[in-house]
CSV table of C-alpha atoms and ligand atoms in Angstrom, one decimal:
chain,number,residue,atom,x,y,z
A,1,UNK,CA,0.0,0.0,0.0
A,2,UNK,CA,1.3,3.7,-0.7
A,3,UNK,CA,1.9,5.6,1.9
A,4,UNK,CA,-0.2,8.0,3.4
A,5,UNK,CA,-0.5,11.3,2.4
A,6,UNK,CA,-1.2,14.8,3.7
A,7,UNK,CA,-3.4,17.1,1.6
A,8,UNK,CA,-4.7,20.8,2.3
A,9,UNK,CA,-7.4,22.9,0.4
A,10,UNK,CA,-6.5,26.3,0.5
A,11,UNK,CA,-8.2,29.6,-0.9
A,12,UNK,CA,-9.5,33.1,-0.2
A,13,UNK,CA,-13.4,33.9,1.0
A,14,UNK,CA,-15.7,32.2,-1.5
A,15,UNK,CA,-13.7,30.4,-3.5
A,16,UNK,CA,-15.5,27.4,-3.3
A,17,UNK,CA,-13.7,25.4,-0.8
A,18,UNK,CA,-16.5,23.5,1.0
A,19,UNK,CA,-18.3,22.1,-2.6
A,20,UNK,CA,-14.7,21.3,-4.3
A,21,UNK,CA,-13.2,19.1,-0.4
A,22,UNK,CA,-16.9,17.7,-0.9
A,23,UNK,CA,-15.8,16.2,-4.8
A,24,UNK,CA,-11.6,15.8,-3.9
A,25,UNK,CA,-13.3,13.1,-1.1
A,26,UNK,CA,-15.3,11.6,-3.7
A,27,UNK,CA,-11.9,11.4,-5.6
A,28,UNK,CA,-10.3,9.9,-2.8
A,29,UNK,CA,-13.5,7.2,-2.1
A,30,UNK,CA,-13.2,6.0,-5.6
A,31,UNK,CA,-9.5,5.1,-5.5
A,32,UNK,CA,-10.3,3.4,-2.3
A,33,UNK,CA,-8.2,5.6,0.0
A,34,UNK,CA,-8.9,5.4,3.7
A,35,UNK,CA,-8.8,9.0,4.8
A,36,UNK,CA,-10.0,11.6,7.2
A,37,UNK,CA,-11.2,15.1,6.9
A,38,UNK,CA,-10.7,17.6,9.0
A,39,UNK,CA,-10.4,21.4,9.6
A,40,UNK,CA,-7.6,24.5,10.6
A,41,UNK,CA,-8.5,26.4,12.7
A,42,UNK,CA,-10.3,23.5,14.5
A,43,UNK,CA,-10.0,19.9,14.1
A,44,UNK,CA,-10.2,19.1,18.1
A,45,UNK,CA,-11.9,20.1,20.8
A,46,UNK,CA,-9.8,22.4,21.9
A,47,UNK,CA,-8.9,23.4,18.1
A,48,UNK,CA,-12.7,24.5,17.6
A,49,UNK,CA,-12.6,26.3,20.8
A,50,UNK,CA,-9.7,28.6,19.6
A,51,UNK,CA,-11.7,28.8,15.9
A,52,UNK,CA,-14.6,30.4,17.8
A,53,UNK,CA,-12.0,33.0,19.2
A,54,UNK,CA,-10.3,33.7,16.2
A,55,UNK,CA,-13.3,34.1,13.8
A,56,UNK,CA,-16.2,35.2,16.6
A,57,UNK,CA,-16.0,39.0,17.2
A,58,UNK,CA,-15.6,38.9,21.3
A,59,UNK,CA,-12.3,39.8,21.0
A,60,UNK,CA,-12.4,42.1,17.6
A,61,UNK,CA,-8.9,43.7,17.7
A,62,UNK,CA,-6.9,41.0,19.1
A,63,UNK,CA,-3.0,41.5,18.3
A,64,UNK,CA,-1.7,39.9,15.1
A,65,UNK,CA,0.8,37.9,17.2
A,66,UNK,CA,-2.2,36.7,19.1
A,67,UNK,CA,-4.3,35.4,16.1
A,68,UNK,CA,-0.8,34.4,15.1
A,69,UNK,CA,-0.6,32.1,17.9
A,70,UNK,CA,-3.4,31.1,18.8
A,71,UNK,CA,-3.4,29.5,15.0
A,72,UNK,CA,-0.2,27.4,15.7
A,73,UNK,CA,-1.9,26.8,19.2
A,74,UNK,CA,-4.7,25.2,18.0
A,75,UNK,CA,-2.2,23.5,14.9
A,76,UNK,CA,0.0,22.2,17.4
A,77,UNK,CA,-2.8,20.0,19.0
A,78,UNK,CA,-4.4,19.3,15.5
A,79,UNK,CA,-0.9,17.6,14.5
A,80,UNK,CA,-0.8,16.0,18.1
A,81,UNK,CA,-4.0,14.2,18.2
A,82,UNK,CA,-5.2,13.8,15.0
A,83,UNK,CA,-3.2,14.7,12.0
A,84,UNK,CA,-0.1,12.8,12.9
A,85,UNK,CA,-1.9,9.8,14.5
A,86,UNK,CA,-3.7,9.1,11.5
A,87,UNK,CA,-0.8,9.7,9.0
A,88,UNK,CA,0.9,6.6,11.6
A,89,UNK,CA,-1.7,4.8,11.4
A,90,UNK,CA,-2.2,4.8,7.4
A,91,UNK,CA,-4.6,7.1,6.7
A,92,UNK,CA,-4.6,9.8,4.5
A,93,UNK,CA,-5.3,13.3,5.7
A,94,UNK,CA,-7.6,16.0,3.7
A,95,UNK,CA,-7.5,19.3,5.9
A,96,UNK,CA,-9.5,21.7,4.7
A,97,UNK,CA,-6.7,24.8,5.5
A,98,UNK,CA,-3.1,24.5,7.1
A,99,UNK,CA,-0.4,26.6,7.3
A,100,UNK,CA,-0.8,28.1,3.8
A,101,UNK,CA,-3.3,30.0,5.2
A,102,UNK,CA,-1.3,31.4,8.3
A,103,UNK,CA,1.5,33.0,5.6
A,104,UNK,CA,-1.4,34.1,3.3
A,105,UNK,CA,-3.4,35.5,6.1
A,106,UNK,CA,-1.0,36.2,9.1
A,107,UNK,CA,2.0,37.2,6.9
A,108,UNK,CA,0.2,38.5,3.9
A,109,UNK,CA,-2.9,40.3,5.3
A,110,UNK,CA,-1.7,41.3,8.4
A,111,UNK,CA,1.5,41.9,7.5
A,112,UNK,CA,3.7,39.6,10.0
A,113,UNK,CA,7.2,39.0,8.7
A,114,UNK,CA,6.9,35.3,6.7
A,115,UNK,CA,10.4,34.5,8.4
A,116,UNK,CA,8.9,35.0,11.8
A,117,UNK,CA,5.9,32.3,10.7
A,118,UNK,CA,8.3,30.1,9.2
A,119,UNK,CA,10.5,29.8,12.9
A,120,UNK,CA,6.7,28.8,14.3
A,121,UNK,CA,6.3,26.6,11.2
A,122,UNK,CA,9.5,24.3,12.4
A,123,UNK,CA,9.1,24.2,15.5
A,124,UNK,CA,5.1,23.3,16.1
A,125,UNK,CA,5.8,21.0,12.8
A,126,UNK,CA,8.5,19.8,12.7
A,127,UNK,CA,9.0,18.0,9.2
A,128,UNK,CA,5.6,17.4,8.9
A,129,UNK,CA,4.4,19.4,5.6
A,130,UNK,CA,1.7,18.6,2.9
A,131,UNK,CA,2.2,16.7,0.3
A,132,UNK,CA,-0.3,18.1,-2.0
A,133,UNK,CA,-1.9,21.5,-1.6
A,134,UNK,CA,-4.3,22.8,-3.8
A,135,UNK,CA,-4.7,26.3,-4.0
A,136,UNK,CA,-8.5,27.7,-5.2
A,137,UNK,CA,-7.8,31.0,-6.9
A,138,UNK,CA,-10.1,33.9,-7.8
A,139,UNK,CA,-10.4,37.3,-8.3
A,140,UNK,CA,-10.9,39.1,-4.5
A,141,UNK,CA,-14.5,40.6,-6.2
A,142,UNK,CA,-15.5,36.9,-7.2
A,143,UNK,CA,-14.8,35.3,-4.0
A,144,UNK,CA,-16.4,38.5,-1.6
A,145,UNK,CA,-19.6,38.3,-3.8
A,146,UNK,CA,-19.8,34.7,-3.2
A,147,UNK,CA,-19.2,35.2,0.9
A,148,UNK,CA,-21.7,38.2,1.1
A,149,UNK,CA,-24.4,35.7,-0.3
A,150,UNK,CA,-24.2,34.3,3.2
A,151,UNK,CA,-24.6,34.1,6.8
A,152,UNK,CA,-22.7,36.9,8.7
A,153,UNK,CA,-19.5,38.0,8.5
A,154,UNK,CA,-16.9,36.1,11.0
A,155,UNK,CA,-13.9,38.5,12.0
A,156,UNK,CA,-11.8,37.6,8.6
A,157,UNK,CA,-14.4,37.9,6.0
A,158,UNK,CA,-15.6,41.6,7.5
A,159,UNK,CA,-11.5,42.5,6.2
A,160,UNK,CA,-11.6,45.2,3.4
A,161,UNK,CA,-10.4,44.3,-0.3
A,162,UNK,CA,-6.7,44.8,0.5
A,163,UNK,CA,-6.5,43.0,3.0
A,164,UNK,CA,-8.0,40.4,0.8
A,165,UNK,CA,-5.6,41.1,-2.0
A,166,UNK,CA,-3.1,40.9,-0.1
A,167,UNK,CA,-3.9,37.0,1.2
A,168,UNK,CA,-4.2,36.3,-2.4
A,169,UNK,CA,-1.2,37.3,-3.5
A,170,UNK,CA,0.9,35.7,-0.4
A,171,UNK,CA,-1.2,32.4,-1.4
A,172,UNK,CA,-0.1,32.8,-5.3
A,173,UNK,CA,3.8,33.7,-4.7
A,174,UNK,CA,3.6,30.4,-2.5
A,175,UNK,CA,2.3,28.7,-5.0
A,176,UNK,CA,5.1,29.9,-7.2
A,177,UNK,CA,7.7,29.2,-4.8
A,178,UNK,CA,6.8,25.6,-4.4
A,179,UNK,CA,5.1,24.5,-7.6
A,180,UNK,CA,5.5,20.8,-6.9
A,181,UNK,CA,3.4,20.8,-3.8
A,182,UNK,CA,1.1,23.4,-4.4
A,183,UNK,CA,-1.4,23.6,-7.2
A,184,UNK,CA,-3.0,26.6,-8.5
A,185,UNK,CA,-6.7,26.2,-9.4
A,186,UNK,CA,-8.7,28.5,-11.5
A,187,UNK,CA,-12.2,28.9,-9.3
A,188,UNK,CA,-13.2,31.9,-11.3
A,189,UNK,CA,-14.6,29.3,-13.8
A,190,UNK,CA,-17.7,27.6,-13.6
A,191,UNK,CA,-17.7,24.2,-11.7
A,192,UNK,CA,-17.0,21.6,-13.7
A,193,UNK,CA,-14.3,23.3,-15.0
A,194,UNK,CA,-12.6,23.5,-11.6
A,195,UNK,CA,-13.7,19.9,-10.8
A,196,UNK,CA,-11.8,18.9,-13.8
A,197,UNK,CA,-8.6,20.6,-12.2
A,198,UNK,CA,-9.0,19.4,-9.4
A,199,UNK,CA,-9.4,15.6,-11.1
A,200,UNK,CA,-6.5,16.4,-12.9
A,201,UNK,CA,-4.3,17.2,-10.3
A,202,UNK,CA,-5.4,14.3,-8.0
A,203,UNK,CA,-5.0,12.2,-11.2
A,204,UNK,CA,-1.3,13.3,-11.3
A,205,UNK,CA,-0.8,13.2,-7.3
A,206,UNK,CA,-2.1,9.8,-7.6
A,207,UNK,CA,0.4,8.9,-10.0
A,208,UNK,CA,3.3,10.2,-8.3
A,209,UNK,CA,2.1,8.5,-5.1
A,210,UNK,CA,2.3,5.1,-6.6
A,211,UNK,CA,6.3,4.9,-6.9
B,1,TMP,P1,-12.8,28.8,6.8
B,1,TMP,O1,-11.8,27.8,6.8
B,1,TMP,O2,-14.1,28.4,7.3
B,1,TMP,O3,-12.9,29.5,5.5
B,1,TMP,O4,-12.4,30.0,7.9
B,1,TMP,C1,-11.3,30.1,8.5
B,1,TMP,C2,-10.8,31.5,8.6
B,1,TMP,O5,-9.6,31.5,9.3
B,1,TMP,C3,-10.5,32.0,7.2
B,1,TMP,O6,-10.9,33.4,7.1
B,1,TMP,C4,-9.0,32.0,7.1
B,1,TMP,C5,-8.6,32.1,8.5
B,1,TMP,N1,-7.3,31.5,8.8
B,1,TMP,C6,-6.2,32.2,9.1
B,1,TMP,O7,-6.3,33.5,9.1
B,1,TMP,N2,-5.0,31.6,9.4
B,1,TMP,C7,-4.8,30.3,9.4
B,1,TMP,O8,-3.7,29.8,9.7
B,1,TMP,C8,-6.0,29.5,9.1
B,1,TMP,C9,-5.9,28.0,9.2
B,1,TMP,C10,-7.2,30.1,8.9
């Protein structure tokens, strides 16, 4: 049997992340993979404790190094007691956000120094990095229409349209930077054209997985 793999969904507000993790586990199913889902921030008790924090607005105006924390925090028990147990154990991972999202968000849109995430990156991970991320990209205006069609805003989606800009260009120089791991989709296009990426990609991941 291959060995398991770690895989992240990653994207800006309204990309289309929870209808695209819904197809990649359909993906998944029909290979046969045993794998769990799960969620950054949240993924354990305590995880979706912090998630209520960070996206509620109780504490609107926290510090950026608090948010900053408070996401490795609640990471540092999602690799503990569930992410790392089930890679041990042989099952694949699908998290639906990791650390992607901390330089994107923390680093990009808040403007913390990417070196000062990458020192938290190595020491609450150690090694342990995805092996496949796929990146849903979009316009800021596509996504944000998308969002505001919903429920209200938690404290990130209320951000204004530089703040969003800024995310999505940290997301895409990542993607740049690491082009092996990290796959750049197209959301703006309608959704069977990003399914097919997405089948596409997996298709390849798949491939590479087998040697
Ligand atoms: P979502 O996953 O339901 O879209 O919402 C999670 C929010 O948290 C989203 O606005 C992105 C944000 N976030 C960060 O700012 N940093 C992180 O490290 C993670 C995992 C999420």
């Amino acid at each position: 049997m291959t060995q398991a793999r770690f895989i992240t969904l990653e994207g800006s507000e309204g990309v289309g992340k929870t209808t695209n993790l819904e197809y990649i586990k359909t993906l998944l199913s029909a290979q046969g993979i045993d794998f769990i889902v799960t969620r950054e921030p949240g993924g354990t008790a305590l995880g979706e404790q912090l998630r209520e924090l960070l996206l509620g607005h109780k504490h609107d105006g926290m510090a950026d190094e608090t948010e900053l924390l408070m996401m490795f925090a609640a990471r540092a028990e999602h690799l503990d007691k569930v992410i790392k147990p089930a890679l041990a154990n042989g099952q694949w991972v699908l998290c639906d956000r990791f650390t992607d999202a901390t330089y994107a968000y923390q680093g990009g849109g808040r403007g913390i120094d990417f070196e000062r995430i990458r020192i938290l990156e190595d020491y609450v991970q150690g090694d342990c990095r995805p092996d496949l991320t796929l990146l849903l990209d979009a316009p800021i205006e596509i996504g944000r229409e998308r969002a505001n069609q919903r429920s209200a805003p938690d404290r990130f989606e209320k951000e204004q349209t530089d703040f969003f800009n800024k995310v999505r260009e940290a997301y895409l120089s990542r993607a740049k930077s690491d082009p092996q791991r990290m796959k750049i989709i197209n959301a703006a296009l309608d959704l069977d054209a990003v399914k097919s990426q997405i089948s596409d990609q997996i298709k390849l991941f798949f491939s590479h997985s087998d040697s």
